Short mmCIF file of C-alpha atoms in Angstrom, two decimals:
data_model
loop_
_atom_site.label_atom_id
_atom_site.label_comp_id
_atom_site.label_asym_id
_atom_site.label_seq_id
_atom_site.Cartn_x
_atom_site.Cartn_y
_atom_site.Cartn_z
CA UNK A 1 -18.69 -44.30 65.39
CA UNK A 2 -19.73 -45.79 61.66
CA UNK A 3 -20.92 -43.10 59.00
CA UNK A 4 -20.99 -41.02 56.97
CA UNK A 5 -18.70 -36.97 58.57
CA UNK A 6 -18.97 -34.13 56.84
CA UNK A 7 -17.38 -31.52 57.65
CA UNK A 8 -18.60 -28.06 57.76
CA UNK A 9 -21.81 -28.15 59.10
CA UNK A 10 -21.81 -24.35 58.93
CA UNK A 11 -20.44 -22.31 56.28
CA UNK A 12 -21.19 -18.23 55.19
CA UNK A 13 -19.27 -17.66 51.78
CA UNK A 14 -19.04 -14.46 49.96
CA UNK A 15 -20.34 -14.14 46.73
CA UNK A 16 -17.27 -15.57 44.38
CA UNK A 17 -15.30 -17.00 46.71
CA UNK A 18 -14.38 -19.91 46.76
CA UNK A 19 -14.38 -23.66 49.59
CA UNK A 20 -14.75 -27.60 49.89
CA UNK A 21 -16.92 -30.07 51.18
CA UNK A 22 -15.77 -32.10 52.20
CA UNK A 23 -17.35 -36.02 53.52
CA UNK A 24 -15.79 -39.09 55.01
CA UNK A 25 -17.00 -42.37 55.24
CA UNK A 26 -15.47 -45.55 57.56
CA UNK A 27 -18.12 -47.97 55.89
CA UNK A 28 -15.88 -49.43 53.08
CA UNK A 29 -18.81 -48.52 50.17
CA UNK A 30 -17.64 -47.95 46.74
CA UNK A 31 -20.45 -45.38 45.75
CA UNK A 32 -20.66 -41.94 47.93
CA UNK A 33 -22.75 -38.90 46.74
CA UNK A 34 -23.34 -35.16 47.62
CA UNK A 35 -26.75 -34.42 47.50
CA UNK A 36 -28.95 -30.04 47.86
CA UNK A 37 -31.45 -30.00 50.19
CA UNK A 38 -33.95 -27.25 49.17
CA UNK A 39 -37.88 -26.24 50.34
CA UNK A 40 -39.44 -28.22 48.67
CA UNK A 41 -37.41 -29.78 46.57
CA UNK A 42 -36.72 -32.75 48.35
CA UNK A 43 -32.50 -34.24 47.63
CA UNK A 44 -31.34 -33.31 44.88
CA UNK A 45 -28.24 -35.32 43.22
CA UNK A 46 -24.41 -33.10 42.62
CA UNK A 47 -22.87 -35.75 41.50
CA UNK A 48 -21.80 -39.08 42.21
CA UNK A 49 -19.14 -41.55 41.92
CA UNK A 50 -19.53 -45.24 42.29
CA UNK A 51 -16.19 -46.52 42.94
CA UNK A 52 -12.06 -45.13 43.98
CA UNK A 53 -11.17 -43.10 40.15
CA UNK A 54 -15.24 -42.57 39.04
CA UNK A 55 -17.34 -39.28 39.24
CA UNK A 56 -20.19 -38.40 36.41
CA UNK A 57 -22.71 -35.71 37.33
CA UNK A 58 -25.99 -35.67 38.50
CA UNK A 59 -29.18 -33.82 38.08
CA UNK A 60 -27.52 -30.61 38.57
CA UNK A 61 -24.27 -30.43 39.07
CA UNK A 62 -23.51 -26.67 37.41
CA UNK A 63 -21.30 -24.74 39.38
CA UNK A 64 -19.56 -28.14 41.83
CA UNK A 65 -16.31 -30.41 41.43
CA UNK A 66 -15.61 -33.24 42.73
CA UNK A 67 -12.69 -35.14 43.97
CA UNK A 68 -12.81 -39.56 45.32
CA UNK A 69 -10.16 -38.61 46.27
CA UNK A 70 -9.80 -42.42 47.49
CA UNK A 71 -12.98 -44.80 48.71
CA UNK A 72 -13.49 -42.78 52.12
CA UNK A 73 -13.47 -39.00 50.92
CA UNK A 74 -15.09 -37.73 47.98
CA UNK A 75 -15.19 -33.58 48.18
CA UNK A 76 -17.45 -31.56 46.54
CA UNK A 77 -16.21 -27.57 45.55
CA UNK A 78 -17.75 -24.41 44.77
CA UNK A 79 -14.89 -22.79 42.55
CA UNK A 80 -16.83 -19.08 42.84
CA UNK A 81 -19.73 -19.02 44.94
CA UNK A 82 -23.35 -18.20 44.40
CA UNK A 83 -26.50 -17.26 46.41
CA UNK A 84 -27.96 -19.90 43.97
CA UNK A 85 -26.04 -22.46 46.53
CA UNK A 86 -27.23 -21.67 49.13
CA UNK A 87 -28.47 -24.24 51.05
CA UNK A 88 -28.39 -27.45 52.25
CA UNK A 89 -26.05 -30.53 51.09
CA UNK A 90 -25.24 -33.24 52.07
CA UNK A 91 -22.75 -36.28 50.99
CA UNK A 92 -23.99 -40.52 51.29
CA UNK A 93 -22.01 -43.09 50.55
CA UNK A 94 -24.52 -46.64 49.77
CA UNK A 95 -23.89 -50.43 49.43
CA UNK A 96 -24.09 -52.31 47.03
CA UNK A 97 -27.95 -53.36 47.83
CA UNK A 98 -28.01 -50.30 48.34
CA UNK A 99 -28.22 -48.67 51.29
CA UNK A 100 -27.18 -45.22 51.85
CA UNK A 101 -26.52 -43.47 54.99
CA UNK A 102 -26.18 -40.09 55.07
CA UNK A 103 -23.77 -37.27 56.72
CA UNK A 104 -25.66 -34.54 59.05
CA UNK A 105 -25.68 -32.02 55.89
CA UNK A 106 -23.65 -28.80 55.69
CA UNK A 107 -25.92 -26.16 56.21
CA UNK A 108 -23.72 -23.14 53.04
CA UNK A 109 -24.66 -19.47 53.35
CA UNK A 110 -24.06 -17.32 49.83
CA UNK A 111 -24.27 -13.44 50.98
CA UNK B 1 -38.01 -38.61 32.22
CA UNK B 2 -38.15 -40.95 35.35
CA UNK B 3 -39.23 -38.66 38.95
CA UNK B 4 -41.18 -39.50 42.49
CA UNK B 5 -44.09 -37.58 42.82
CA UNK B 6 -44.89 -37.54 47.11
CA UNK B 7 -48.46 -35.36 46.74
CA UNK B 8 -48.78 -33.78 49.92
CA UNK B 9 -46.59 -30.97 50.53
CA UNK B 10 -47.86 -30.62 54.03
CA UNK B 11 -49.83 -32.50 56.48
CA UNK B 12 -51.03 -32.35 60.09
CA UNK B 13 -52.64 -35.20 62.16
CA UNK B 14 -53.96 -35.06 65.77
CA UNK B 15 -51.04 -37.62 68.43
CA UNK B 16 -53.11 -40.96 68.16
CA UNK B 17 -54.79 -41.06 65.48
CA UNK B 18 -53.60 -42.56 61.85
CA UNK B 19 -51.57 -41.89 58.84
CA UNK B 20 -51.43 -42.82 55.50
CA UNK B 21 -48.48 -40.46 53.27
CA UNK B 22 -48.69 -41.04 49.77
CA UNK B 23 -45.52 -41.16 46.96
CA UNK B 24 -45.81 -42.44 43.55
CA UNK B 25 -43.59 -43.46 41.33
CA UNK B 26 -42.64 -43.26 37.27
CA UNK B 27 -39.88 -45.95 36.42
CA UNK B 28 -40.27 -48.28 33.18
CA UNK B 29 -39.65 -50.75 35.59
CA UNK B 30 -39.61 -51.55 39.34
CA UNK B 31 -36.99 -50.21 41.37
CA UNK B 32 -35.65 -50.42 44.57
CA UNK B 33 -38.12 -48.09 46.94
CA UNK B 34 -37.24 -46.64 50.47
CA UNK B 35 -38.95 -44.28 52.41
CA UNK B 36 -36.38 -41.86 55.21
CA UNK B 37 -37.51 -39.27 57.68
CA UNK B 38 -35.82 -36.54 58.88
CA UNK B 39 -36.14 -34.74 61.56
CA UNK B 40 -35.65 -30.67 61.55
CA UNK B 41 -32.11 -30.06 62.00
CA UNK B 42 -30.72 -33.33 60.93
CA UNK B 43 -29.72 -36.22 58.16
CA UNK B 44 -31.95 -38.12 57.39
CA UNK B 45 -32.62 -41.93 58.91
CA UNK B 46 -34.09 -44.60 56.45
CA UNK B 47 -37.43 -45.78 58.26
CA UNK B 48 -38.08 -48.86 55.84
CA UNK B 49 -36.98 -50.50 51.64
CA UNK B 50 -38.37 -53.05 49.49
CA UNK B 51 -35.96 -54.51 47.07
CA UNK B 52 -39.34 -57.22 46.46
CA UNK B 53 -40.76 -60.56 47.93
CA UNK B 54 -44.00 -59.51 50.51
CA UNK B 55 -45.24 -56.66 48.80
CA UNK B 56 -46.02 -54.81 52.77
CA UNK B 57 -43.27 -54.05 54.61
CA UNK B 58 -42.65 -52.90 58.74
CA UNK B 59 -39.95 -50.49 58.72
CA UNK B 60 -38.88 -48.70 61.81
CA UNK B 61 -40.88 -46.93 64.52
CA UNK B 62 -43.63 -49.12 63.83
CA UNK B 63 -43.75 -48.01 59.97
CA UNK B 64 -45.03 -49.87 56.89
CA UNK B 65 -45.34 -48.96 53.35
CA UNK B 66 -47.53 -51.59 50.79
CA UNK B 67 -45.74 -51.06 47.28
CA UNK B 68 -48.75 -51.39 44.85
CA UNK B 69 -47.23 -52.52 41.15
CA UNK B 70 -50.57 -51.84 39.19
CA UNK B 71 -51.33 -48.09 41.12
CA UNK B 72 -46.34 -47.22 40.95
CA UNK B 73 -47.52 -46.58 44.75
CA UNK B 74 -45.52 -46.91 47.44
CA UNK B 75 -47.48 -45.32 49.91
CA UNK B 76 -45.91 -44.97 54.17
CA UNK B 77 -48.60 -45.97 56.96
CA UNK B 78 -48.29 -45.83 60.67
CA UNK B 79 -52.04 -47.09 63.31
CA UNK B 80 -50.86 -44.70 65.74
CA UNK B 81 -48.45 -41.74 65.65
CA UNK B 82 -47.13 -40.48 67.98
CA UNK B 83 -45.60 -36.00 68.24
CA UNK B 84 -41.91 -37.69 67.87
CA UNK B 85 -43.38 -38.76 64.42
CA UNK B 86 -42.98 -34.42 64.26
CA UNK B 87 -40.91 -34.62 60.31
CA UNK B 88 -39.92 -35.05 56.95
CA UNK B 89 -40.62 -37.76 55.45
CA UNK B 90 -39.01 -38.38 51.92
CA UNK B 91 -39.95 -41.43 49.20
CA UNK B 92 -36.61 -41.83 47.26
CA UNK B 93 -36.60 -44.68 44.39
CA UNK B 94 -33.29 -45.76 43.39
CA UNK B 95 -33.01 -47.78 39.77
CA UNK B 96 -32.24 -52.42 40.15
CA UNK B 97 -29.97 -51.65 37.20
CA UNK B 98 -27.84 -49.36 36.21
CA UNK B 99 -26.36 -45.98 38.47
CA UNK B 100 -27.70 -46.67 42.26
CA UNK B 101 -28.76 -43.13 42.84
CA UNK B 102 -30.92 -42.00 44.47
CA UNK B 103 -33.65 -40.10 43.40
CA UNK B 104 -37.00 -38.30 45.74
CA UNK B 105 -40.06 -37.06 45.60
CA UNK B 106 -40.22 -33.66 46.99
CA UNK B 107 -40.86 -34.68 51.08
CA UNK B 108 -44.28 -34.47 52.79
CA UNK B 109 -44.14 -32.36 56.50
CA UNK B 110 -45.95 -33.86 59.18
CA UNK B 111 -46.96 -31.96 61.65
CA UNK B 112 -48.74 -33.47 64.42
CA UNK B 113 -51.31 -31.80 66.78
CA UNK B 114 -51.03 -32.56 70.41
#
């Protein structure tokens, strides 16, 4: 099925640990995004990539890094996790219209 | 600053009643406008979008939204809600020019009373 695939779906980290959230899309979209969702705050953009080889900061980039590995894949890395990064993370990609397709999310808890 | 506001954090309606969810945006020019729905534990599904043209747009699941330029609003409506409509609803915008980044409102949680 065409769409956006995120892994893992759930993760528990200890403060200070690192991890990478993976995202892949098979719709040949140029643009890809990482959002975090927190109660009462909607979805906030962490980083985005307008095309392969380019990345830009969004609204809340601190504590995160990204890699646009190729056109399909866009990963989000937490180098030293903090409790404030407990959230649900969504990856998305969009076509030029623009119309976005979202992954099913990664629920991350940092203890 | 550019922003999207959904004034109602939580709305409760009875099954079969009509629904209107409010959305206001603050941008220098008319952006592209979207409504998404998120069921508990799920990702986001696009309900409808407005790019240009007819200001009343139809979406999936019987939803519609009306763009009003004078009020900078894009309110979502449904004539008769069903229990399955219980979810969180997000209004979002994308600037027409420049980087195509979705900016979301805070969301409105909809509860349906039987």
